[in-house]
PDB file of C-alpha atoms in Angstrom:
ATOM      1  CA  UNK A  42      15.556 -61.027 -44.061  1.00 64.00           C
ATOM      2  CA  UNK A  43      11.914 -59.949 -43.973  1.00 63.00           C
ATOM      3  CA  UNK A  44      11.072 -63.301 -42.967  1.00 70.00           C
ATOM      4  CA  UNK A  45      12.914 -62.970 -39.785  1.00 74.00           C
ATOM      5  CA  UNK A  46      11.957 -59.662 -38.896  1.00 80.00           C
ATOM      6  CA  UNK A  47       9.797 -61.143 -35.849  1.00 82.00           C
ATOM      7  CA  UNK A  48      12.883 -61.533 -34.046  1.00 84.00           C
ATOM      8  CA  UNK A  49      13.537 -58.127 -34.418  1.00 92.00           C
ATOM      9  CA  UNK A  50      12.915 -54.353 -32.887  1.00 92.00           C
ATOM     10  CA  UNK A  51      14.058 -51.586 -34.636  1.00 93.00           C
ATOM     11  CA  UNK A  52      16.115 -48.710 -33.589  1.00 92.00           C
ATOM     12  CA  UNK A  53      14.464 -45.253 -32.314  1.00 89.00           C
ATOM     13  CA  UNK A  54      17.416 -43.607 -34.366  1.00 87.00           C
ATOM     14  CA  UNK A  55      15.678 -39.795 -32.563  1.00 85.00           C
ATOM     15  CA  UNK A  56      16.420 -41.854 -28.991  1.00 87.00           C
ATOM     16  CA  UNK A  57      19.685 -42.370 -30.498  1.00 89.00           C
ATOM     17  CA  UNK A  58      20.836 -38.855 -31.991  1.00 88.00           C
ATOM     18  CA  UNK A  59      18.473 -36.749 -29.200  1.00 86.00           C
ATOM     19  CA  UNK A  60      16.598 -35.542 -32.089  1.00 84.00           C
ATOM     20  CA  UNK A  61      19.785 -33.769 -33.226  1.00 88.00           C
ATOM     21  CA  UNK A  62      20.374 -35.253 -36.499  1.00 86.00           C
ATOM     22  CA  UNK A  63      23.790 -36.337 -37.510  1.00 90.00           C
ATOM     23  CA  UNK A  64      26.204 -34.383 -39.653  1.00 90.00           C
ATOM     24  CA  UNK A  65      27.205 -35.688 -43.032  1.00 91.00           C
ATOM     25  CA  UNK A  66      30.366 -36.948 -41.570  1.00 93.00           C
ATOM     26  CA  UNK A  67      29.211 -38.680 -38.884  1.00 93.00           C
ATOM     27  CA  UNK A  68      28.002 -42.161 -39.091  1.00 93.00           C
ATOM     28  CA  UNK A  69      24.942 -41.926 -37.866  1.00 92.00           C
ATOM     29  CA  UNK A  70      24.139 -40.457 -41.290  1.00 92.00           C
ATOM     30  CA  UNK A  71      25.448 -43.313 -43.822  1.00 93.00           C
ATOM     31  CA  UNK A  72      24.154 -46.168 -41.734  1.00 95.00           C
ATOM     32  CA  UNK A  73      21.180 -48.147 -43.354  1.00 95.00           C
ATOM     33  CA  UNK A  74      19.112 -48.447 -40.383  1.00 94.00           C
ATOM     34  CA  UNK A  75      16.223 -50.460 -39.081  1.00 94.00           C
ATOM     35  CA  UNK A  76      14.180 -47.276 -37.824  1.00 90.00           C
ATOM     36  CA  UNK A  77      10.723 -47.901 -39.783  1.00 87.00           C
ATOM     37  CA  UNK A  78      11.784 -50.018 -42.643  1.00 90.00           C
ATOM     38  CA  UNK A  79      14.078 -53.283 -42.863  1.00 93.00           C
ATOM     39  CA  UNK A  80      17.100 -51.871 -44.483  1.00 93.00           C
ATOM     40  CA  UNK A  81      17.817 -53.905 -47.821  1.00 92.00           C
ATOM     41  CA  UNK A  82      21.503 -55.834 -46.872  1.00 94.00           C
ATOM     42  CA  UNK A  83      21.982 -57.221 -50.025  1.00 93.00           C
ATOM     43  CA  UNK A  84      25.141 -54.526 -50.777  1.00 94.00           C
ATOM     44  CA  UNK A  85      26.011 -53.994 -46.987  1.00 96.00           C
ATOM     45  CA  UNK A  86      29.572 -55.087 -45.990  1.00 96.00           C
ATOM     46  CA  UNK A  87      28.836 -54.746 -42.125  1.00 96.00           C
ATOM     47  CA  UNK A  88      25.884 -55.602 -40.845  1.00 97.00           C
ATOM     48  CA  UNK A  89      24.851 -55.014 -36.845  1.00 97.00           C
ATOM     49  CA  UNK A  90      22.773 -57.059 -34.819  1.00 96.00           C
ATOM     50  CA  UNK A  91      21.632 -55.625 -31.303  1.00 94.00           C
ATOM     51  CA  UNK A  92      21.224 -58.058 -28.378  1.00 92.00           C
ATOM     52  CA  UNK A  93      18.904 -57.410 -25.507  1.00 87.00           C
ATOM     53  CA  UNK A  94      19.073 -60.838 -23.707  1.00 83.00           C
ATOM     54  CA  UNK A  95      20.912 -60.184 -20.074  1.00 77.00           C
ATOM     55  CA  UNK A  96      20.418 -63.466 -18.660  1.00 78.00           C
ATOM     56  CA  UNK A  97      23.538 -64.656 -19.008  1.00 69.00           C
ATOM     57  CA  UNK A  98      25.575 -62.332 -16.759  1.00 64.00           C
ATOM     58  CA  UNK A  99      25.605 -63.875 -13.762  1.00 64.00           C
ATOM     59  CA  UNK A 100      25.904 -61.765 -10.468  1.00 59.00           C
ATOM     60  CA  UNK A 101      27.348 -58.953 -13.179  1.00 59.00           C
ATOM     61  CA  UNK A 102      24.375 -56.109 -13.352  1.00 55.00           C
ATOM     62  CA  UNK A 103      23.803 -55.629 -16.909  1.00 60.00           C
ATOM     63  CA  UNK A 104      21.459 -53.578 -19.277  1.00 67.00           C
ATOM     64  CA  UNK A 105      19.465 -55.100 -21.756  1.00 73.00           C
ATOM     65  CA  UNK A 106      19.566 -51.585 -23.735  1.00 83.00           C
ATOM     66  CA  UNK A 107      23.276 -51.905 -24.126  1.00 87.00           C
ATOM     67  CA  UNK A 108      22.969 -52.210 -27.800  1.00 91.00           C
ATOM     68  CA  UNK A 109      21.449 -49.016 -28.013  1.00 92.00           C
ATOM     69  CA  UNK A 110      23.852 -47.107 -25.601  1.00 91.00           C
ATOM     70  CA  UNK A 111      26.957 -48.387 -27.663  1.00 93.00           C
ATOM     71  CA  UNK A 112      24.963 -47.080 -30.816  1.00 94.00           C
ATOM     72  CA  UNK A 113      24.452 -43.365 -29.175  1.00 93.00           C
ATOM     73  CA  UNK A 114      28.011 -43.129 -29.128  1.00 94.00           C
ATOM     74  CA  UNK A 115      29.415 -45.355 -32.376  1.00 94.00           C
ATOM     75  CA  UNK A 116      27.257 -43.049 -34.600  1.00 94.00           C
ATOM     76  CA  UNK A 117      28.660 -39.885 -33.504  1.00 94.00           C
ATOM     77  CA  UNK A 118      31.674 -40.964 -34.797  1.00 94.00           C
ATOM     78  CA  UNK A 119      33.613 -39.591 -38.487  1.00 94.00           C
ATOM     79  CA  UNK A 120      32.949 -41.702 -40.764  1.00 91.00           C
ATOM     80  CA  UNK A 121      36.267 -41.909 -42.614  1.00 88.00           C
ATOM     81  CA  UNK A 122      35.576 -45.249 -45.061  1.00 89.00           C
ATOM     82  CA  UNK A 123      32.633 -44.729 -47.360  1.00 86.00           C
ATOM     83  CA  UNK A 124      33.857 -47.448 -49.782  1.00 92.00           C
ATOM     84  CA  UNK A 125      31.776 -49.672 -46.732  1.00 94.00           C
ATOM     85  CA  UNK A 126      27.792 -49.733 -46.143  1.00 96.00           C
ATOM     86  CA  UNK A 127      27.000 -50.603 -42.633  1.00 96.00           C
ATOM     87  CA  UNK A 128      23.506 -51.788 -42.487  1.00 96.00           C
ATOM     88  CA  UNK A 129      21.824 -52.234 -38.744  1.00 96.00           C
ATOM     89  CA  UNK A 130      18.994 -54.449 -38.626  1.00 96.00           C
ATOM     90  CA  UNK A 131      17.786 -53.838 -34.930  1.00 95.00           C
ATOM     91  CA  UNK A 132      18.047 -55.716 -31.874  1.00 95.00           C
ATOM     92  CA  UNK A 133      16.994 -59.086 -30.860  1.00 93.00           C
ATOM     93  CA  UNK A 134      14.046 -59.169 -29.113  1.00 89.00           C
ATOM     94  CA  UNK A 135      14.267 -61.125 -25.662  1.00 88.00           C
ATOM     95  CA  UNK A 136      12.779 -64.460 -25.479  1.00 88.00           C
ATOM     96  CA  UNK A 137      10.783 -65.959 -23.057  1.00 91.00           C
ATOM     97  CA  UNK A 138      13.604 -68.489 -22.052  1.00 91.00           C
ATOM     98  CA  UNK A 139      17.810 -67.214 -22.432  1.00 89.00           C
ATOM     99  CA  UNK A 140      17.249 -70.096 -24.548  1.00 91.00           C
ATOM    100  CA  UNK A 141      14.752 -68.880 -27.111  1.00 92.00           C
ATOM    101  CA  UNK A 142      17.060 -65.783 -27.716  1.00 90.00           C
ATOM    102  CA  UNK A 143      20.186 -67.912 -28.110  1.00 90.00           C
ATOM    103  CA  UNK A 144      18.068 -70.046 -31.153  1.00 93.00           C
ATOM    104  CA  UNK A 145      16.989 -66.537 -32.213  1.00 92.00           C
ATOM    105  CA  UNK A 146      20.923 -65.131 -32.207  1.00 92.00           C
ATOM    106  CA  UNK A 147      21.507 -68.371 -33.994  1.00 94.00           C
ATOM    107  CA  UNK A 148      18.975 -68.045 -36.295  1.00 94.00           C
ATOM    108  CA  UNK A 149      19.620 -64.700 -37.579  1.00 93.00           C
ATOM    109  CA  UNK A 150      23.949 -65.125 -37.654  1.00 95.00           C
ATOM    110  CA  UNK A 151      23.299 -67.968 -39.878  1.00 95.00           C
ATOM    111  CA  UNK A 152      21.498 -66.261 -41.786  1.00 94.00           C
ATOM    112  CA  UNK A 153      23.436 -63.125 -42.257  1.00 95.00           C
ATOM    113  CA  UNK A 154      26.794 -65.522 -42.763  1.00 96.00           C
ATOM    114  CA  UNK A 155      24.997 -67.408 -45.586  1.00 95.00           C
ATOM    115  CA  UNK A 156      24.518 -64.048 -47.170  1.00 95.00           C
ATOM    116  CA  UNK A 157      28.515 -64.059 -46.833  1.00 96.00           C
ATOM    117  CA  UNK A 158      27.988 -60.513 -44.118  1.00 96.00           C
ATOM    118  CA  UNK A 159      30.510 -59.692 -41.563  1.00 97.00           C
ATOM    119  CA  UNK A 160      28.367 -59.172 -38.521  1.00 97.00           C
ATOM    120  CA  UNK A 161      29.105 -57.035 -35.595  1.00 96.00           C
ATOM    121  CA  UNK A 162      27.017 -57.813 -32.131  1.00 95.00           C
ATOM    122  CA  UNK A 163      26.532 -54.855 -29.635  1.00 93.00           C
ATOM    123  CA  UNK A 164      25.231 -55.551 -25.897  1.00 87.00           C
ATOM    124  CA  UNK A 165      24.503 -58.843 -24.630  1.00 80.00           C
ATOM    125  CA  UNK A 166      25.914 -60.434 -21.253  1.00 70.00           C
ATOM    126  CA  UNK A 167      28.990 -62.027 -22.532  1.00 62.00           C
TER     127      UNK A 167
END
């Protein structure tokens, strides 16, 4: 994965909790989370991929910091299962063309999927 970490910006996880810190039953606190470090995915069951390309929507209005908005509110949730590690690597970063971040979606689902992970996309325009 470290080789594709150009494709990738991490999450400000203090944008994301306010600075508040999560509690130990949120999830917030038992995600492995691109914040300064590439989280390791080798053991993660779940891993989530941010998208920041908007292109796509059309006449639809649509933020490119989706990803992160979903996040604010997914990892204030109880986290009920902790049989499952959740790993988030970041988001995609927009590419120059909607097609350079549709080869760079591409590039990093196959990846993940050869690594036999479930991944879960947040934001996006589709």
């Amino acid at each position: 994965m470290e080789d594709l970490k150009d494709f990738l910006q991490p999450v400000s996880l203090s944008m994301l909790n306010d600075d508040q810190g999560y509690t130990d039953g949120q999830l917030g606190k038992h995600v492995l989370l691109y914040d300064e470090e590439m989280p390791d995915v080798s053991n993660a069951d779940l891993v989530i991929l941010g998208i920041k390309e908007n292109r796509g929507a059309g006449n639809t209005v649509s933020d490119e910091n989706t990803a992160d908005i979903i996040r604010k509110h997914l990892y204030q949730l109880h986290f009920w299962h902790t049989e499952v590690t959740i790993a988030d690597i970041g988001n995609v970063e927009k590419g120059n063309t909607i097609n350079d971040s549709y080869a760079a979606i591409k590039t990093m689902i196959i990846e993940l999927l050869l690594k036999e992970k479930t991944v879960i996309l947040l934001g996006g325009s589709h």
